[in-house]
Coordinates of C-alpha atoms in Angstrom, one line a residue:
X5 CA -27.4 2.1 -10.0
X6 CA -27.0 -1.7 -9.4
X7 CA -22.9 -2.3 -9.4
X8 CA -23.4 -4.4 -13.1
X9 CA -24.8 -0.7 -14.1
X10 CA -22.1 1.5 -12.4
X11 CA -19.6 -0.8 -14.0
X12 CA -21.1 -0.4 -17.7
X13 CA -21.5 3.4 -17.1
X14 CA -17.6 3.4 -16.1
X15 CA -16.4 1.6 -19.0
X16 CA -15.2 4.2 -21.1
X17 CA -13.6 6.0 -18.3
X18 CA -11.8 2.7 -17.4
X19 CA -10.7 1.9 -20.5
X20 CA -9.5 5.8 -21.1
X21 CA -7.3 5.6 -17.9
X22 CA -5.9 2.1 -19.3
X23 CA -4.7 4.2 -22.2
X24 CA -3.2 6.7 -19.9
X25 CA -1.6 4.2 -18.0
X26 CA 0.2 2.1 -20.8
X27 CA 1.6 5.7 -22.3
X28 CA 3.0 6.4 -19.0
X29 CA 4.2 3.4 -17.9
X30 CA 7.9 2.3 -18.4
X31 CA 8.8 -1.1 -18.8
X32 CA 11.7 -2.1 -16.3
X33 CA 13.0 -5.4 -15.0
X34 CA 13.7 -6.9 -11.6
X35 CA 17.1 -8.3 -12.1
X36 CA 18.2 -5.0 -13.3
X37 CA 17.5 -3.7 -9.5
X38 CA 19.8 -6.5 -7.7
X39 CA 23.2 -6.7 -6.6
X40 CA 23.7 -10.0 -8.1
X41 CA 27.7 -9.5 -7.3
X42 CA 26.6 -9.4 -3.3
X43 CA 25.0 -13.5 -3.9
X44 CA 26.7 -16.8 -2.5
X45 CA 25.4 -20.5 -2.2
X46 CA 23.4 -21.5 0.7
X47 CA 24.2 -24.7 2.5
X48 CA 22.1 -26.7 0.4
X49 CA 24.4 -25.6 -2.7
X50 CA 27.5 -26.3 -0.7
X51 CA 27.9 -22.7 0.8
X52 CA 26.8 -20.9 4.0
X53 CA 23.1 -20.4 5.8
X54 CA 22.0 -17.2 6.3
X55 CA 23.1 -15.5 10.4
X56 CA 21.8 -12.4 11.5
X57 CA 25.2 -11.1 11.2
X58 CA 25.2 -11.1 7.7
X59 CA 22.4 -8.7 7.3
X60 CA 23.4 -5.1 6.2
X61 CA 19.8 -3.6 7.1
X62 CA 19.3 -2.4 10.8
X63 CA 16.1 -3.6 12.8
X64 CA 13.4 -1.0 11.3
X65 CA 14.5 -1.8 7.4
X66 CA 14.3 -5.8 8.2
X67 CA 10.8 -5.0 9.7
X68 CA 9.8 -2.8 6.8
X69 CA 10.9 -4.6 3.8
X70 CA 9.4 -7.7 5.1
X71 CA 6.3 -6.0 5.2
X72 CA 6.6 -4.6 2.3
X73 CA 7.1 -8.1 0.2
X74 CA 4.8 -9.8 2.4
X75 CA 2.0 -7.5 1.2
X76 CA 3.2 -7.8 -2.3
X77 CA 3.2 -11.9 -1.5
X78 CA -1.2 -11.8 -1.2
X79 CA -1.6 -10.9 -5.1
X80 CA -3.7 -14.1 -5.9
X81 CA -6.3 -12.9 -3.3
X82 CA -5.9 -9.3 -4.7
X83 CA -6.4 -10.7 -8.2
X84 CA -9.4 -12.4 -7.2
X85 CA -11.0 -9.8 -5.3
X86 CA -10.1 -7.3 -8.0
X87 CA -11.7 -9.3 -10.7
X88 CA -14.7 -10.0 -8.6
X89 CA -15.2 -6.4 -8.0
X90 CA -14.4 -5.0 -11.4
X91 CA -15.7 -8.5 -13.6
X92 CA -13.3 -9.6 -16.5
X93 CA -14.9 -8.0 -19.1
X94 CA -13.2 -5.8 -21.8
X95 CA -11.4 -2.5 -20.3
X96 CA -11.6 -4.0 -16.9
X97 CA -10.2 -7.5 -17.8
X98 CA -6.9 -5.4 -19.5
X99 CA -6.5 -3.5 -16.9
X100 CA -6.9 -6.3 -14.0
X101 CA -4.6 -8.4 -15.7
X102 CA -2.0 -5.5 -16.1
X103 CA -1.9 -4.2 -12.8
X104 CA -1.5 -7.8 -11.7
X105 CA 1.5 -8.4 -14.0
X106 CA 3.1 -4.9 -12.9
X107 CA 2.3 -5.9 -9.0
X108 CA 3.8 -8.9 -9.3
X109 CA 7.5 -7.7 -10.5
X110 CA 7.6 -5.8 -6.8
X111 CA 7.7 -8.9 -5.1
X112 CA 10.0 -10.5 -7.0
X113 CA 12.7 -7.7 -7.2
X114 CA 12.4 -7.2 -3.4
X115 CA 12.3 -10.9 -2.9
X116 CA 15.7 -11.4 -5.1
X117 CA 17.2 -8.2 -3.3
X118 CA 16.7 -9.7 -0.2
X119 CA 18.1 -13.3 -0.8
X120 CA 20.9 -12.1 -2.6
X121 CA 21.9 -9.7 -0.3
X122 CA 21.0 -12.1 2.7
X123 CA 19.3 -9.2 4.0
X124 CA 16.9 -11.5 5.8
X125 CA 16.9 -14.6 7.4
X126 CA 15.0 -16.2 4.1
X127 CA 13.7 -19.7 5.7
X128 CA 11.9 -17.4 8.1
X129 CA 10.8 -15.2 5.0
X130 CA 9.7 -18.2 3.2
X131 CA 7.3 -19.9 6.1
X132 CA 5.7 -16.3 6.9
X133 CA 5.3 -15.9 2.8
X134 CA 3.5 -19.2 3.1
X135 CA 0.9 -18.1 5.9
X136 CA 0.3 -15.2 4.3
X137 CA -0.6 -16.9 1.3
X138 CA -2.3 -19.8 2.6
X139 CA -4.3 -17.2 4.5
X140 CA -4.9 -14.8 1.9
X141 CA -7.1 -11.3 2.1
X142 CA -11.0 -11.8 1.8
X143 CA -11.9 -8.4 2.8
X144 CA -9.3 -5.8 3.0
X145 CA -11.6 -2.7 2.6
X146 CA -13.3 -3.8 6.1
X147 CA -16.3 -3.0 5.4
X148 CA -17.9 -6.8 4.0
X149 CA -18.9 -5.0 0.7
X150 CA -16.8 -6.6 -2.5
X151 CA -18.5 -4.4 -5.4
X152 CA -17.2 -1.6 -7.1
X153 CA -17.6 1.2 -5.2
X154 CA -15.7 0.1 -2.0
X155 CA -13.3 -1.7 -3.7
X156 CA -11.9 1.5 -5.6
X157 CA -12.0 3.8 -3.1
X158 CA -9.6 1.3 -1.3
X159 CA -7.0 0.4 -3.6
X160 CA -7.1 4.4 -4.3
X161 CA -5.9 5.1 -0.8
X162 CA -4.1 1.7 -0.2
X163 CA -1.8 2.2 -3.7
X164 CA -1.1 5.7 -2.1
X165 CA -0.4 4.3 1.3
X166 CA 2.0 1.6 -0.7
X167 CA 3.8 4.1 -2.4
X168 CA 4.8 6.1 0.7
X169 CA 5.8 2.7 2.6
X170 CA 8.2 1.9 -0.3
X171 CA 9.5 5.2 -0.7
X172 CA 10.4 5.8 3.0
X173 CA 11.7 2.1 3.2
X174 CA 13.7 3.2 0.6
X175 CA 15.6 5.8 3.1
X176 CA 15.9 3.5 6.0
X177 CA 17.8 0.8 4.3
X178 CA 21.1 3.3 3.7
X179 CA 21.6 1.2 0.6
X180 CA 21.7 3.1 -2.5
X181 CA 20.4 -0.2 -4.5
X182 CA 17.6 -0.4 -2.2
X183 CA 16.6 2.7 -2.6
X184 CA 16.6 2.8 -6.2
X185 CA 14.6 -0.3 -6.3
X186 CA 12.2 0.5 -3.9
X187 CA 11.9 3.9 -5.8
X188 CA 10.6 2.2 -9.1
X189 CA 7.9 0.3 -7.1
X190 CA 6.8 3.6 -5.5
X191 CA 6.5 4.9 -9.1
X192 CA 4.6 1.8 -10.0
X193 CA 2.4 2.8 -7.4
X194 CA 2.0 5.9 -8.0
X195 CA 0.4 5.4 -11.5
X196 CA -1.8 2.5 -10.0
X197 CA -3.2 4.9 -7.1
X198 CA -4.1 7.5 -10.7
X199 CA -5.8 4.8 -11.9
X200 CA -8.0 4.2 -9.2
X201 CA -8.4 7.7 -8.4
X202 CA -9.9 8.7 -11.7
X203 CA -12.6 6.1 -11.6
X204 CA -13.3 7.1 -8.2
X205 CA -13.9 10.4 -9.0
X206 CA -15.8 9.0 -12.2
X207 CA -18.4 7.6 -10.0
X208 CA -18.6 10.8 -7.6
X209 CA -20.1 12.4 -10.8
X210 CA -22.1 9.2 -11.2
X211 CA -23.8 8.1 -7.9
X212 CA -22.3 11.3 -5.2
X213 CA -24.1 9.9 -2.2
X214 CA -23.3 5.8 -2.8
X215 CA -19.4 6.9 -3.5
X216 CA -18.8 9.2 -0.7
X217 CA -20.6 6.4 1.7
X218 CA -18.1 4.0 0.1
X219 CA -15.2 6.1 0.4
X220 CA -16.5 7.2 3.8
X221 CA -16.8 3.3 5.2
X222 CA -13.1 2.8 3.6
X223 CA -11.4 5.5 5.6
X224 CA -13.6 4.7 9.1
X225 CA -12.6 0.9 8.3
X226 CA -8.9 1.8 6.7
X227 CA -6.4 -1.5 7.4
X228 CA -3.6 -1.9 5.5
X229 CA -3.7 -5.1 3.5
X230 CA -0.9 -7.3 5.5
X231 CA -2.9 -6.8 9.3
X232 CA -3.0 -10.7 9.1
X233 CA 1.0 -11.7 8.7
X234 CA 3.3 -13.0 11.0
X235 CA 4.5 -10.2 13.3
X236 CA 2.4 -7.7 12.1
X237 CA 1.7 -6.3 15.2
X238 CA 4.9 -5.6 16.6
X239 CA 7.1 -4.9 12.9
X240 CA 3.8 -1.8 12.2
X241 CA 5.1 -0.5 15.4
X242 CA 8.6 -0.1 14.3
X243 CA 7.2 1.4 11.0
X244 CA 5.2 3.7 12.7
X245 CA 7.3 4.6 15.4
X246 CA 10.2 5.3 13.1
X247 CA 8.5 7.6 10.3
X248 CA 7.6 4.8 7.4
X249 CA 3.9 4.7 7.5
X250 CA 2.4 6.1 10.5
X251 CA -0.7 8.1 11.6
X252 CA 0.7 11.5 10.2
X253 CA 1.5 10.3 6.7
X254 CA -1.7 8.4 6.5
X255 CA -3.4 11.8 7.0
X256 CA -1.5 14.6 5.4
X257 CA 0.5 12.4 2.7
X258 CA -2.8 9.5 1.5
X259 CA -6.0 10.9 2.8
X260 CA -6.6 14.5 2.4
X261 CA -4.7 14.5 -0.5
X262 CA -6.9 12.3 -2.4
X263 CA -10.1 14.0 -0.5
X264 CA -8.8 17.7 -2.2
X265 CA -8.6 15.8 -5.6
X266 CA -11.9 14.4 -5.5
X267 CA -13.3 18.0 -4.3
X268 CA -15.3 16.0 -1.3
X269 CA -15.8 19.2 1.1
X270 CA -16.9 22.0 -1.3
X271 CA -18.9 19.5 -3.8
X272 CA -22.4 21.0 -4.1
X273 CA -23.9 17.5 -5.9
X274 CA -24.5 15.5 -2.6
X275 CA -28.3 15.2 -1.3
X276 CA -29.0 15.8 2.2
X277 CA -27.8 11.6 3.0
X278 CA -24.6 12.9 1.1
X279 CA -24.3 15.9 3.4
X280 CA -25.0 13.7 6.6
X281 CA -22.5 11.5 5.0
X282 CA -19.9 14.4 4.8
X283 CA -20.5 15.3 8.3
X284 CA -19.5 11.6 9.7
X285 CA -16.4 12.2 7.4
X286 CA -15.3 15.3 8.8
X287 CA -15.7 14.4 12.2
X288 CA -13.8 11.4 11.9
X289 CA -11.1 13.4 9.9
X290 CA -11.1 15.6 12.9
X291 CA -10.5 13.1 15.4
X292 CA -7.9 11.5 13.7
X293 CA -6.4 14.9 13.4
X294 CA -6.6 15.3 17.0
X295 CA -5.0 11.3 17.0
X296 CA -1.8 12.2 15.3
X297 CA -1.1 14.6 17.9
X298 CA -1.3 12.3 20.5
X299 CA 0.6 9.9 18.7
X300 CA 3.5 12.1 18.0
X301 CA 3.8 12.7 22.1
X302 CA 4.0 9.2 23.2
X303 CA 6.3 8.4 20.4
X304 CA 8.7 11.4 20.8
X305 CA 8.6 10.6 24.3
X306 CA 9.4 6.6 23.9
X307 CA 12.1 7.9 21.6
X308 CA 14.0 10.3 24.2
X309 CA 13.7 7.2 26.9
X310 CA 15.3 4.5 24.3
X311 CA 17.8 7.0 23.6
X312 CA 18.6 7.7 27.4
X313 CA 18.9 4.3 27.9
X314 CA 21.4 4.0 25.2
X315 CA 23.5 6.7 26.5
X316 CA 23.5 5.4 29.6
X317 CA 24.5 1.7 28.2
X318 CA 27.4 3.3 26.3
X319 CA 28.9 4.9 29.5

């Protein structure tokens, strides 16, 4: 099928999971998740800028919730690739322009948590929010294909990946208003990730081969969506290295979860491409398997110097 086809053919599965989505989906509202009481002027308003001292978050929830928001911070491009992929045509129109309305209250509630609870040094939020946004995303999926197909697969496991991020970031910031917020977002995400899910395994009925190549070039390419802001690099190492997104979770907790759900290793629908398809899958699944483990050595052992050296700084 041509992607205009695959997109017609999906319709009425689109529009069904819409239906599902606005039953389940609870209406809440950012300022009903921030500590207003915590807020004080800036110097501009006669008060005080923000120091490093005044931050109640340690180093890995500063890196974290700034990655977080700054993700959240690249919806225009999202909205654009979205509608490009999915067109803005009945069913897929509603749901585009929903998801981007419910996506767009995360940023602002983590944004207004942040500020008001001078969390973060928020000139230095603001110019990295602008780079990221000047930037923007052209091709998240990394694979140079904006249709249907890849796009879905993505956002399936990159809502899942979200969701996990939030929810562990949650944890970290030993704030009990952070960690209700940042639970309402994962929920958000939770129900996006269904959404894409269900279409995704809409089209595996559809076209098995072209959808398991998709989802197949999605998880050999997988990036999450920020790779491109400020201090990406060095704040996905502190996320990694201290149990917020890393190598295992993206396994056990966002891939082969969603892989079971779809059925992908003990489909019988797949032609023999499909079944060489399935074989590049599995051997990549393996590797990465084999991956985790050797991440979880070097980082248990970094962890056991740091905390040596801290020990020996405390003597």
């Amino acid at each position: 099928m041509t992607p205009l086809e695959l997109l017609r053919e999906l319709e009425p599965v689109a529009e069904d999971n819409l239906n599902r989505h606005l039953s389940l989906a609870k209406p809440w509202h950012p300022h009903d998740y921030v500590p207003w009481e915590r807020g004080r002027n800036f110097a501009a308003m006669g008060g005080t800028d923000w120091e490093p001292e005044q931050s109640k978050l340690g180093p890995v929830a500063r890196a974290a919730m700034v990655t977080n928001l700054l993700t959240e911070d690249n919806l225009p491009s999202y909205h654009r690739l979205i509608s490009d992929a999915f067109s803005r045509d009945r069913a897929w129109g509603a749901w585009v322009d929903r998801w981007t309305a419910e996506e767009n209250r995360h940023g602002i509630a983590i944004r207004d948590y942040l500020v008001v609870t001078r969390g973060v040094d928020p000139v230095a939020l603001e110019n990295a929010r602008m780079i990221c946004v000047s930037q923007g995303v052209d091709d998240p999926t990394g694979t140079g294909d904006h249709s249907v197909l890849p796009g879905v697969a993505y956002v399936t496991f990159q809502e899942l990946a979200t969701r996990v991020s939030h929810r562990n970031t949650g944890k970290v910031c030993q704030d009990p208003v952070a960690d209700r917020m940042l639970a309402r977002i994962a929920t958000d995400e939770n129900l996006h990730m269904v959404f894409y899910r269900n279409i995704c395994a809409a089209a595996l009925d559809l076209v098995p081969d072209d959808t398991l190549q998709a989802i197949t070039d999605v998880i050999l390419e997988f990036r999450m969506p920020g790779a491109g802001m400020p201090d990406f690099r060095r704040n996905s190492v502190l996320i990694a290295k201290h149990g917020i997104y890393d190598l295992r979770q993206h396994l056990d907790d966002v891939l082969l979860p969603v892989l079971r759900k779809w059925n992908i290793f003990d489909r019988t629908d797949f032609t023999p491409r499909g079944e060489r398809i399935r074989e590049t899958l599995a051997a990549h699944l393996d590797q990465l398997a084999k991956d985790v483990i050797r991440f979880e050595e070097q980082r248990d052992r970094a962890l056991a110097r740091e905390a040596a050296r801290r020990d020996r700084e405390s003597v």
